[in-house]
C-alpha cells in the first residue's frame, strides 16, 4: 500500500526551528501547502504550551490539537483549551535525583502560564512566567512534568545518571544538554498523538512525523512514516524510517515537499 499522510506531526526545537526559534519562510510555505491540501498539521513537542505558542503564532492559521510536555498535555487552539492533562507525584523522583545531584535545578510546568523553578534556568531555556519557589512548595502537588537541569554537568553525565537511577514509575527523556525531562509513567509523544488521532479517527499508519530528539523516538516508531532530522543523535536516526537534512539544510521542507509539492 502506498503511504500518503493524513496528518503531519512536527517536533518544534531542532525540527521546525533552530535555536533562534524563528520559523523561516520556506518552512512557513511548506506547512501552508500541507494545510491547503486539507491535511492537519499538529505540533508534538517536549516543551510547555507557552513555548509551543511562540512557534504556532508564526505558522499559517490552523485550528488543531497540539501535543505538549512530551505527551502529558494536549491543547486545542484557537481558542485555548486544555484537552488532556496527565499528572504524577513528583516528590519521590525529585528526592531521588537531588540525593544524586544536589546542585541540580528543578522545574515544574504550570500549564498555560509557565514554570515554577527551584533556581533560575539559563536564559532562553524556559518560556512564560517563571516563579522561583521552595522545593517543598514545588513537590507538594501533582505535576505534568518535572525538569532536571544542571549547567555544570554534561549530556553524557545525565545519560549515566538516568541509567543509574532507574526512574521506575515514570517516563523520561534526555535532551542535548544536561537536561532530564520526566513525565507520568507510559506518557510520551506517541501516547499524546495516539489520543489526538483516536479522537480524529486517523490511524497511526497514516501519520507523517518528524523529529530530532531522543524524546521523539517513540513518536517516530509509532507513526506510519517517522523521519529523523539530520541533526538528530544516531539512536534517533536508527529508530526512524528515514532521515532528512538538518534544519539549516532545509530537511523539514524537503520531506514535506515529497508529499505536498
PDB file of C-alpha atoms in Angstrom:
ATOM      1  CA  UNK A   1       0.000   0.000   0.000  1.00  0.00           C
ATOM      2  CA  UNK A   2       1.338   3.447  -0.919  1.00  0.00           C
ATOM      3  CA  UNK A   3       1.832   5.749   2.048  1.00  0.00           C
ATOM      4  CA  UNK A   4       0.030   9.086   1.958  1.00  0.00           C
ATOM      5  CA  UNK A   5      -0.071  11.338   5.052  1.00  0.00           C
ATOM      6  CA  UNK A   6      -3.485  12.047   6.565  1.00  0.00           C
ATOM      7  CA  UNK A   7      -1.881  14.019   9.421  1.00  0.00           C
ATOM      8  CA  UNK A   8       1.545  15.609   9.918  1.00  0.00           C
ATOM      9  CA  UNK A   9       3.056  15.766  13.411  1.00  0.00           C
ATOM     10  CA  UNK A  10       6.065  18.032  13.885  1.00  0.00           C
ATOM     11  CA  UNK A  11       8.527  18.381  16.706  1.00  0.00           C
ATOM     12  CA  UNK A  12       9.499  22.015  17.321  1.00  0.00           C
ATOM     13  CA  UNK A  13      13.071  22.658  18.512  1.00  0.00           C
ATOM     14  CA  UNK A  14      15.563  21.282  16.020  1.00  0.00           C
ATOM     15  CA  UNK A  15      12.816  20.363  13.539  1.00  0.00           C
ATOM     16  CA  UNK A  16      10.586  23.363  12.804  1.00  0.00           C
ATOM     17  CA  UNK A  17      13.009  25.945  14.174  1.00  0.00           C
ATOM     18  CA  UNK A  18      16.638  26.232  15.184  1.00  0.00           C
ATOM     19  CA  UNK A  19      17.922  27.916  18.339  1.00  0.00           C
ATOM     20  CA  UNK A  20      16.617  31.272  17.054  1.00  0.00           C
ATOM     21  CA  UNK A  21      13.038  29.991  17.482  1.00  0.00           C
ATOM     22  CA  UNK A  22      12.092  31.716  14.215  1.00  0.00           C
ATOM     23  CA  UNK A  23      10.029  29.948  11.545  1.00  0.00           C
ATOM     24  CA  UNK A  24      11.700  30.518   8.177  1.00  0.00           C
ATOM     25  CA  UNK A  25       9.730  31.477   5.083  1.00  0.00           C
ATOM     26  CA  UNK A  26      10.393  28.133   3.339  1.00  0.00           C
ATOM     27  CA  UNK A  27       9.102  26.266   6.412  1.00  0.00           C
ATOM     28  CA  UNK A  28       6.034  28.514   6.583  1.00  0.00           C
ATOM     29  CA  UNK A  29       5.274  27.885   2.909  1.00  0.00           C
ATOM     30  CA  UNK A  30       5.785  24.122   3.215  1.00  0.00           C
ATOM     31  CA  UNK A  31       3.374  23.926   6.181  1.00  0.00           C
ATOM     32  CA  UNK A  32       0.883  26.071   4.265  1.00  0.00           C
ATOM     33  CA  UNK A  33       0.946  23.596   1.374  1.00  0.00           C
ATOM     34  CA  UNK A  34       0.091  20.738   3.741  1.00  0.00           C
ATOM     35  CA  UNK A  35      -2.834  22.691   5.170  1.00  0.00           C
ATOM     36  CA  UNK A  36      -4.005  23.721   1.689  1.00  0.00           C
ATOM     37  CA  UNK A  37      -4.181  20.007   0.835  1.00  0.00           C
ATOM     38  CA  UNK A  38      -6.657  19.557   3.684  1.00  0.00           C
ATOM     39  CA  UNK A  39      -4.214  17.636   5.887  1.00  0.00           C
ATOM     40  CA  UNK A  40      -3.976  18.735   9.534  1.00  0.00           C
ATOM     41  CA  UNK A  41      -0.619  19.766  10.974  1.00  0.00           C
ATOM     42  CA  UNK A  42      -0.049  19.481  14.704  1.00  0.00           C
ATOM     43  CA  UNK A  43       2.915  20.256  16.911  1.00  0.00           C
ATOM     44  CA  UNK A  44       4.276  17.476  19.098  1.00  0.00           C
ATOM     45  CA  UNK A  45       6.794  18.987  21.465  1.00  0.00           C
ATOM     46  CA  UNK A  46       8.543  18.268  24.712  1.00  0.00           C
ATOM     47  CA  UNK A  47       8.158  21.916  25.605  1.00  0.00           C
ATOM     48  CA  UNK A  48       5.298  23.513  27.516  1.00  0.00           C
ATOM     49  CA  UNK A  49       2.365  25.286  25.865  1.00  0.00           C
ATOM     50  CA  UNK A  50       3.876  28.743  26.363  1.00  0.00           C
ATOM     51  CA  UNK A  51       6.877  27.731  24.244  1.00  0.00           C
ATOM     52  CA  UNK A  52       4.757  25.970  21.620  1.00  0.00           C
ATOM     53  CA  UNK A  53       2.599  29.060  21.233  1.00  0.00           C
ATOM     54  CA  UNK A  54       5.603  31.214  20.261  1.00  0.00           C
ATOM     55  CA  UNK A  55       6.005  28.974  17.191  1.00  0.00           C
ATOM     56  CA  UNK A  56       2.315  28.409  16.428  1.00  0.00           C
ATOM     57  CA  UNK A  57       1.863  32.165  16.160  1.00  0.00           C
ATOM     58  CA  UNK A  58       4.444  32.203  13.336  1.00  0.00           C
ATOM     59  CA  UNK A  59       2.741  29.450  11.306  1.00  0.00           C
ATOM     60  CA  UNK A  60      -0.281  29.629   8.993  1.00  0.00           C
ATOM     61  CA  UNK A  61      -3.585  29.700  10.908  1.00  0.00           C
ATOM     62  CA  UNK A  62      -4.653  26.218  11.942  1.00  0.00           C
ATOM     63  CA  UNK A  63      -7.261  25.087  14.437  1.00  0.00           C
ATOM     64  CA  UNK A  64      -5.833  21.892  15.898  1.00  0.00           C
ATOM     65  CA  UNK A  65      -4.919  19.890  18.962  1.00  0.00           C
ATOM     66  CA  UNK A  66      -1.231  20.147  19.836  1.00  0.00           C
ATOM     67  CA  UNK A  67       0.765  17.725  21.975  1.00  0.00           C
ATOM     68  CA  UNK A  68       2.940  19.455  24.575  1.00  0.00           C
ATOM     69  CA  UNK A  69       5.057  18.465  27.571  1.00  0.00           C
ATOM     70  CA  UNK A  70       6.139  15.181  25.955  1.00  0.00           C
ATOM     71  CA  UNK A  71       2.550  13.971  25.709  1.00  0.00           C
ATOM     72  CA  UNK A  72       1.309  14.925  29.178  1.00  0.00           C
ATOM     73  CA  UNK A  73      -0.657  17.930  27.907  1.00  0.00           C
ATOM     74  CA  UNK A  74      -2.828  18.321  24.822  1.00  0.00           C
ATOM     75  CA  UNK A  75      -4.117  21.778  23.949  1.00  0.00           C
ATOM     76  CA  UNK A  76      -6.735  22.738  21.371  1.00  0.00           C
ATOM     77  CA  UNK A  77      -6.068  26.148  19.840  1.00  0.00           C
ATOM     78  CA  UNK A  78      -7.629  28.501  18.951  1.00  0.00           C
ATOM     79  CA  UNK A  79      -9.260  29.205  21.323  1.00  0.00           C
ATOM     80  CA  UNK A  80      -7.060  27.842  24.110  1.00  0.00           C
ATOM     81  CA  UNK A  81      -8.484  24.715  25.727  1.00  0.00           C
ATOM     82  CA  UNK A  82      -6.689  22.002  27.693  1.00  0.00           C
ATOM     83  CA  UNK A  83      -7.946  18.664  26.345  1.00  0.00           C
ATOM     84  CA  UNK A  84      -5.650  16.201  28.147  1.00  0.00           C
ATOM     85  CA  UNK A  85      -3.811  16.768  31.420  1.00  0.00           C
ATOM     86  CA  UNK A  86      -1.867  13.788  32.800  1.00  0.00           C
ATOM     87  CA  UNK A  87      -0.044  14.187  36.116  1.00  0.00           C
ATOM     88  CA  UNK A  88       2.047  12.338  38.713  1.00  0.00           C
ATOM     89  CA  UNK A  89       3.517  12.862  42.186  1.00  0.00           C
ATOM     90  CA  UNK A  90       6.973  14.461  41.707  1.00  0.00           C
ATOM     91  CA  UNK A  91       8.201  14.035  45.291  1.00  0.00           C
ATOM     92  CA  UNK A  92       9.824  10.555  45.079  1.00  0.00           C
ATOM     93  CA  UNK A  93      11.620  11.371  41.817  1.00  0.00           C
ATOM     94  CA  UNK A  94      12.768  14.806  42.977  1.00  0.00           C
ATOM     95  CA  UNK A  95      14.166  13.453  46.233  1.00  0.00           C
ATOM     96  CA  UNK A  96      15.927  10.603  44.412  1.00  0.00           C
ATOM     97  CA  UNK A  97      17.541  12.954  41.905  1.00  0.00           C
ATOM     98  CA  UNK A  98      18.651  15.544  44.442  1.00  0.00           C
ATOM     99  CA  UNK A  99      20.296  12.809  46.501  1.00  0.00           C
ATOM    100  CA  UNK A 100      22.454  12.068  43.437  1.00  0.00           C
ATOM    101  CA  UNK A 101      22.857  15.609  42.077  1.00  0.00           C
ATOM    102  CA  UNK A 102      22.429  18.032  44.997  1.00  0.00           C
ATOM    103  CA  UNK A 103      23.126  21.061  42.798  1.00  0.00           C
ATOM    104  CA  UNK A 104      20.500  20.266  40.178  1.00  0.00           C
ATOM    105  CA  UNK A 105      17.862  22.845  39.330  1.00  0.00           C
ATOM    106  CA  UNK A 106      14.291  21.575  39.161  1.00  0.00           C
ATOM    107  CA  UNK A 107      11.321  22.972  37.294  1.00  0.00           C
ATOM    108  CA  UNK A 108       7.651  22.005  37.032  1.00  0.00           C
ATOM    109  CA  UNK A 109       5.168  23.237  34.480  1.00  0.00           C
ATOM    110  CA  UNK A 110       2.228  25.451  35.373  1.00  0.00           C
ATOM    111  CA  UNK A 111       0.011  24.615  32.402  1.00  0.00           C
ATOM    112  CA  UNK A 112      -0.938  27.599  30.310  1.00  0.00           C
ATOM    113  CA  UNK A 113       1.349  30.095  32.016  1.00  0.00           C
ATOM    114  CA  UNK A 114       4.922  28.919  32.612  1.00  0.00           C
ATOM    115  CA  UNK A 115       7.026  27.277  35.322  1.00  0.00           C
ATOM    116  CA  UNK A 116       7.933  27.072  38.957  1.00  0.00           C
ATOM    117  CA  UNK A 117      11.682  26.514  39.458  1.00  0.00           C
ATOM    118  CA  UNK A 118      13.965  25.999  42.429  1.00  0.00           C
ATOM    119  CA  UNK A 119      16.607  28.238  40.796  1.00  0.00           C
ATOM    120  CA  UNK A 120      16.638  30.253  37.557  1.00  0.00           C
ATOM    121  CA  UNK A 121      17.435  28.213  34.429  1.00  0.00           C
ATOM    122  CA  UNK A 122      19.887  29.501  31.782  1.00  0.00           C
ATOM    123  CA  UNK A 123      18.409  32.338  29.696  1.00  0.00           C
ATOM    124  CA  UNK A 124      16.085  31.292  26.895  1.00  0.00           C
ATOM    125  CA  UNK A 125      15.519  27.695  28.038  1.00  0.00           C
ATOM    126  CA  UNK A 126      12.065  28.260  29.534  1.00  0.00           C
ATOM    127  CA  UNK A 127       9.197  30.444  28.347  1.00  0.00           C
ATOM    128  CA  UNK A 128       6.234  32.044  30.052  1.00  0.00           C
ATOM    129  CA  UNK A 129       6.020  33.250  33.643  1.00  0.00           C
ATOM    130  CA  UNK A 130       8.878  31.871  35.756  1.00  0.00           C
ATOM    131  CA  UNK A 131       8.477  31.774  39.543  1.00  0.00           C
ATOM    132  CA  UNK A 132      11.230  30.704  41.945  1.00  0.00           C
ATOM    133  CA  UNK A 133       9.768  28.644  44.798  1.00  0.00           C
ATOM    134  CA  UNK A 134      10.984  26.320  47.533  1.00  0.00           C
ATOM    135  CA  UNK A 135      11.456  22.635  46.767  1.00  0.00           C
ATOM    136  CA  UNK A 136       8.713  21.766  49.234  1.00  0.00           C
ATOM    137  CA  UNK A 137       6.201  24.019  47.513  1.00  0.00           C
ATOM    138  CA  UNK A 138       7.164  22.633  44.115  1.00  0.00           C
ATOM    139  CA  UNK A 139       6.729  18.951  45.002  1.00  0.00           C
ATOM    140  CA  UNK A 140       3.658  19.336  47.214  1.00  0.00           C
ATOM    141  CA  UNK A 141       1.251  18.799  44.305  1.00  0.00           C
ATOM    142  CA  UNK A 142       0.893  16.541  41.273  1.00  0.00           C
ATOM    143  CA  UNK A 143       2.554  17.866  38.085  1.00  0.00           C
ATOM    144  CA  UNK A 144       2.581  17.131  34.351  1.00  0.00           C
ATOM    145  CA  UNK A 145       6.376  17.024  34.167  1.00  0.00           C
ATOM    146  CA  UNK A 146       9.480  17.761  36.163  1.00  0.00           C
ATOM    147  CA  UNK A 147      12.620  19.097  34.516  1.00  0.00           C
ATOM    148  CA  UNK A 148      16.075  18.468  35.930  1.00  0.00           C
ATOM    149  CA  UNK A 149      18.836  20.809  34.770  1.00  0.00           C
ATOM    150  CA  UNK A 150      22.461  21.082  35.793  1.00  0.00           C
ATOM    151  CA  UNK A 151      24.508  23.589  33.755  1.00  0.00           C
ATOM    152  CA  UNK A 152      27.663  22.160  35.350  1.00  0.00           C
ATOM    153  CA  UNK A 153      27.066  18.631  34.028  1.00  0.00           C
ATOM    154  CA  UNK A 154      27.243  17.174  30.527  1.00  0.00           C
ATOM    155  CA  UNK A 155      24.778  15.318  28.339  1.00  0.00           C
ATOM    156  CA  UNK A 156      26.778  12.106  28.831  1.00  0.00           C
ATOM    157  CA  UNK A 157      26.700  12.510  32.600  1.00  0.00           C
ATOM    158  CA  UNK A 158      22.910  12.831  32.526  1.00  0.00           C
ATOM    159  CA  UNK A 159      22.598   9.721  30.354  1.00  0.00           C
ATOM    160  CA  UNK A 160      24.605   7.862  33.003  1.00  0.00           C
ATOM    161  CA  UNK A 161      22.501   9.439  35.756  1.00  0.00           C
ATOM    162  CA  UNK A 162      19.240   8.231  34.227  1.00  0.00           C
ATOM    163  CA  UNK A 163      20.606   4.690  33.828  1.00  0.00           C
ATOM    164  CA  UNK A 164      21.889   4.697  37.396  1.00  0.00           C
ATOM    165  CA  UNK A 165      18.648   5.934  38.937  1.00  0.00           C
ATOM    166  CA  UNK A 166      16.344   3.546  37.093  1.00  0.00           C
ATOM    167  CA  UNK A 167      13.436   6.010  37.478  1.00  0.00           C
ATOM    168  CA  UNK A 168      10.738   3.393  37.966  1.00  0.00           C
ATOM    169  CA  UNK A 169       7.130   4.510  37.610  1.00  0.00           C
ATOM    170  CA  UNK A 170       7.794   7.462  35.292  1.00  0.00           C
ATOM    171  CA  UNK A 171       8.807   8.144  31.687  1.00  0.00           C
ATOM    172  CA  UNK A 172      11.903  10.185  30.956  1.00  0.00           C
ATOM    173  CA  UNK A 173      13.939  11.607  28.107  1.00  0.00           C
ATOM    174  CA  UNK A 174      17.324  13.308  27.920  1.00  0.00           C
ATOM    175  CA  UNK A 175      17.993  16.454  25.925  1.00  0.00           C
ATOM    176  CA  UNK A 176      21.073  17.658  24.085  1.00  0.00           C
ATOM    177  CA  UNK A 177      22.437  19.198  27.284  1.00  0.00           C
ATOM    178  CA  UNK A 178      22.358  18.158  30.947  1.00  0.00           C
ATOM    179  CA  UNK A 179      18.563  18.183  30.823  1.00  0.00           C
ATOM    180  CA  UNK A 180      16.272  15.410  32.046  1.00  0.00           C
ATOM    181  CA  UNK A 181      12.539  15.580  31.323  1.00  0.00           C
ATOM    182  CA  UNK A 182      10.342  13.356  33.498  1.00  0.00           C
ATOM    183  CA  UNK A 183       6.678  12.613  32.709  1.00  0.00           C
ATOM    184  CA  UNK A 184       3.947  10.313  34.052  1.00  0.00           C
ATOM    185  CA  UNK A 185       4.559   6.599  33.532  1.00  0.00           C
ATOM    186  CA  UNK A 186       3.942   5.479  29.960  1.00  0.00           C
ATOM    187  CA  UNK A 187       3.453   9.022  28.699  1.00  0.00           C
ATOM    188  CA  UNK A 188       5.436  10.236  25.705  1.00  0.00           C
ATOM    189  CA  UNK A 189       4.763  11.965  22.393  1.00  0.00           C
ATOM    190  CA  UNK A 190       3.384   8.781  20.816  1.00  0.00           C
ATOM    191  CA  UNK A 191       0.952   8.430  23.704  1.00  0.00           C
ATOM    192  CA  UNK A 192      -0.241  12.007  23.258  1.00  0.00           C
ATOM    193  CA  UNK A 193      -0.533  11.660  19.484  1.00  0.00           C
ATOM    194  CA  UNK A 194      -2.463   8.433  19.908  1.00  0.00           C
ATOM    195  CA  UNK A 195      -5.099  10.262  21.925  1.00  0.00           C
ATOM    196  CA  UNK A 196      -5.312  13.029  19.320  1.00  0.00           C
ATOM    197  CA  UNK A 197      -5.584  10.693  16.336  1.00  0.00           C
ATOM    198  CA  UNK A 198      -8.153   8.485  18.085  1.00  0.00           C
ATOM    199  CA  UNK A 199     -10.415  11.497  18.517  1.00  0.00           C
ATOM    200  CA  UNK A 200      -9.868  12.465  14.871  1.00  0.00           C
ATOM    201  CA  UNK A 201     -10.420   8.955  13.514  1.00  0.00           C
ATOM    202  CA  UNK A 202      -6.931   8.808  11.956  1.00  0.00           C
ATOM    203  CA  UNK A 203      -4.783   5.673  12.032  1.00  0.00           C
ATOM    204  CA  UNK A 204      -1.156   5.880  13.154  1.00  0.00           C
ATOM    205  CA  UNK A 205      -0.203   4.251   9.839  1.00  0.00           C
ATOM    206  CA  UNK A 206      -1.380   7.422   8.078  1.00  0.00           C
ATOM    207  CA  UNK A 207       0.706   9.835  10.156  1.00  0.00           C
ATOM    208  CA  UNK A 208       3.912  11.505   8.984  1.00  0.00           C
ATOM    209  CA  UNK A 209       6.055  12.528  11.975  1.00  0.00           C
ATOM    210  CA  UNK A 210       9.338  14.419  12.054  1.00  0.00           C
ATOM    211  CA  UNK A 211      11.658  14.967  14.994  1.00  0.00           C
ATOM    212  CA  UNK A 212      15.264  15.216  16.089  1.00  0.00           C
ATOM    213  CA  UNK A 213      15.438  14.392  19.800  1.00  0.00           C
ATOM    214  CA  UNK A 214      15.589  11.305  21.975  1.00  0.00           C
ATOM    215  CA  UNK A 215      12.099  12.197  23.169  1.00  0.00           C
ATOM    216  CA  UNK A 216      10.944  11.727  19.548  1.00  0.00           C
ATOM    217  CA  UNK A 217      11.920   8.057  19.274  1.00  0.00           C
ATOM    218  CA  UNK A 218       8.525   6.685  20.385  1.00  0.00           C
ATOM    219  CA  UNK A 219       6.724   9.086  18.054  1.00  0.00           C
ATOM    220  CA  UNK A 220       8.890   8.177  15.054  1.00  0.00           C
ATOM    221  CA  UNK A 221       8.394   4.451  15.563  1.00  0.00           C
ATOM    222  CA  UNK A 222       4.642   4.875  16.190  1.00  0.00           C
ATOM    223  CA  UNK A 223       3.928   6.874  13.029  1.00  0.00           C
ATOM    224  CA  UNK A 224       3.382   5.294   9.625  1.00  0.00           C
ATOM    225  CA  UNK A 225       6.409   7.259   8.450  1.00  0.00           C
ATOM    226  CA  UNK A 226       8.804   8.582  11.077  1.00  0.00           C
ATOM    227  CA  UNK A 227      11.565  10.846   9.770  1.00  0.00           C
ATOM    228  CA  UNK A 228      14.610  11.929  11.770  1.00  0.00           C
ATOM    229  CA  UNK A 229      16.233  15.275  11.140  1.00  0.00           C
ATOM    230  CA  UNK A 230      19.865  15.270  10.066  1.00  0.00           C
ATOM    231  CA  UNK A 231      20.877  16.943  13.322  1.00  0.00           C
ATOM    232  CA  UNK A 232      19.427  14.076  15.412  1.00  0.00           C
ATOM    233  CA  UNK A 233      21.569  11.749  17.566  1.00  0.00           C
ATOM    234  CA  UNK A 234      22.476   8.419  15.994  1.00  0.00           C
ATOM    235  CA  UNK A 235      19.963   6.448  18.070  1.00  0.00           C
ATOM    236  CA  UNK A 236      17.121   8.668  16.837  1.00  0.00           C
ATOM    237  CA  UNK A 237      18.119   8.235  13.189  1.00  0.00           C
ATOM    238  CA  UNK A 238      18.388   4.478  13.730  1.00  0.00           C
ATOM    239  CA  UNK A 239      14.836   4.343  15.124  1.00  0.00           C
ATOM    240  CA  UNK A 240      13.298   6.295  12.223  1.00  0.00           C
ATOM    241  CA  UNK A 241      12.016   5.007   8.888  1.00  0.00           C
ATOM    242  CA  UNK A 242      14.049   7.641   7.064  1.00  0.00           C
ATOM    243  CA  UNK A 243      16.263  10.654   7.631  1.00  0.00           C
ATOM    244  CA  UNK A 244      16.271  14.090   6.079  1.00  0.00           C
ATOM    245  CA  UNK A 245      18.554  17.104   6.318  1.00  0.00           C
ATOM    246  CA  UNK A 246      19.025  19.331   9.336  1.00  0.00           C
ATOM    247  CA  UNK A 247      17.016  22.479   9.976  1.00  0.00           C
ATOM    248  CA  UNK A 248      19.788  24.549   8.378  1.00  0.00           C
ATOM    249  CA  UNK A 249      19.762  22.259   5.342  1.00  0.00           C
ATOM    250  CA  UNK A 250      16.000  22.578   4.885  1.00  0.00           C
ATOM    251  CA  UNK A 251      15.315  18.991   5.905  1.00  0.00           C
ATOM    252  CA  UNK A 252      11.742  19.609   7.052  1.00  0.00           C
ATOM    253  CA  UNK A 253      10.864  21.426   3.835  1.00  0.00           C
ATOM    254  CA  UNK A 254      12.351  18.650   1.716  1.00  0.00           C
ATOM    255  CA  UNK A 255      10.308  15.976   3.465  1.00  0.00           C
ATOM    256  CA  UNK A 256       7.033  17.913   3.318  1.00  0.00           C
ATOM    257  CA  UNK A 257       7.615  18.726  -0.350  1.00  0.00           C
ATOM    258  CA  UNK A 258       7.978  14.999  -1.008  1.00  0.00           C
ATOM    259  CA  UNK A 259       4.272  14.606  -0.237  1.00  0.00           C
ATOM    260  CA  UNK A 260       2.892  18.095  -0.781  1.00  0.00           C
ATOM    261  CA  UNK A 261       4.820  19.587  -3.687  1.00  0.00           C
TER     262      UNK A 261
END
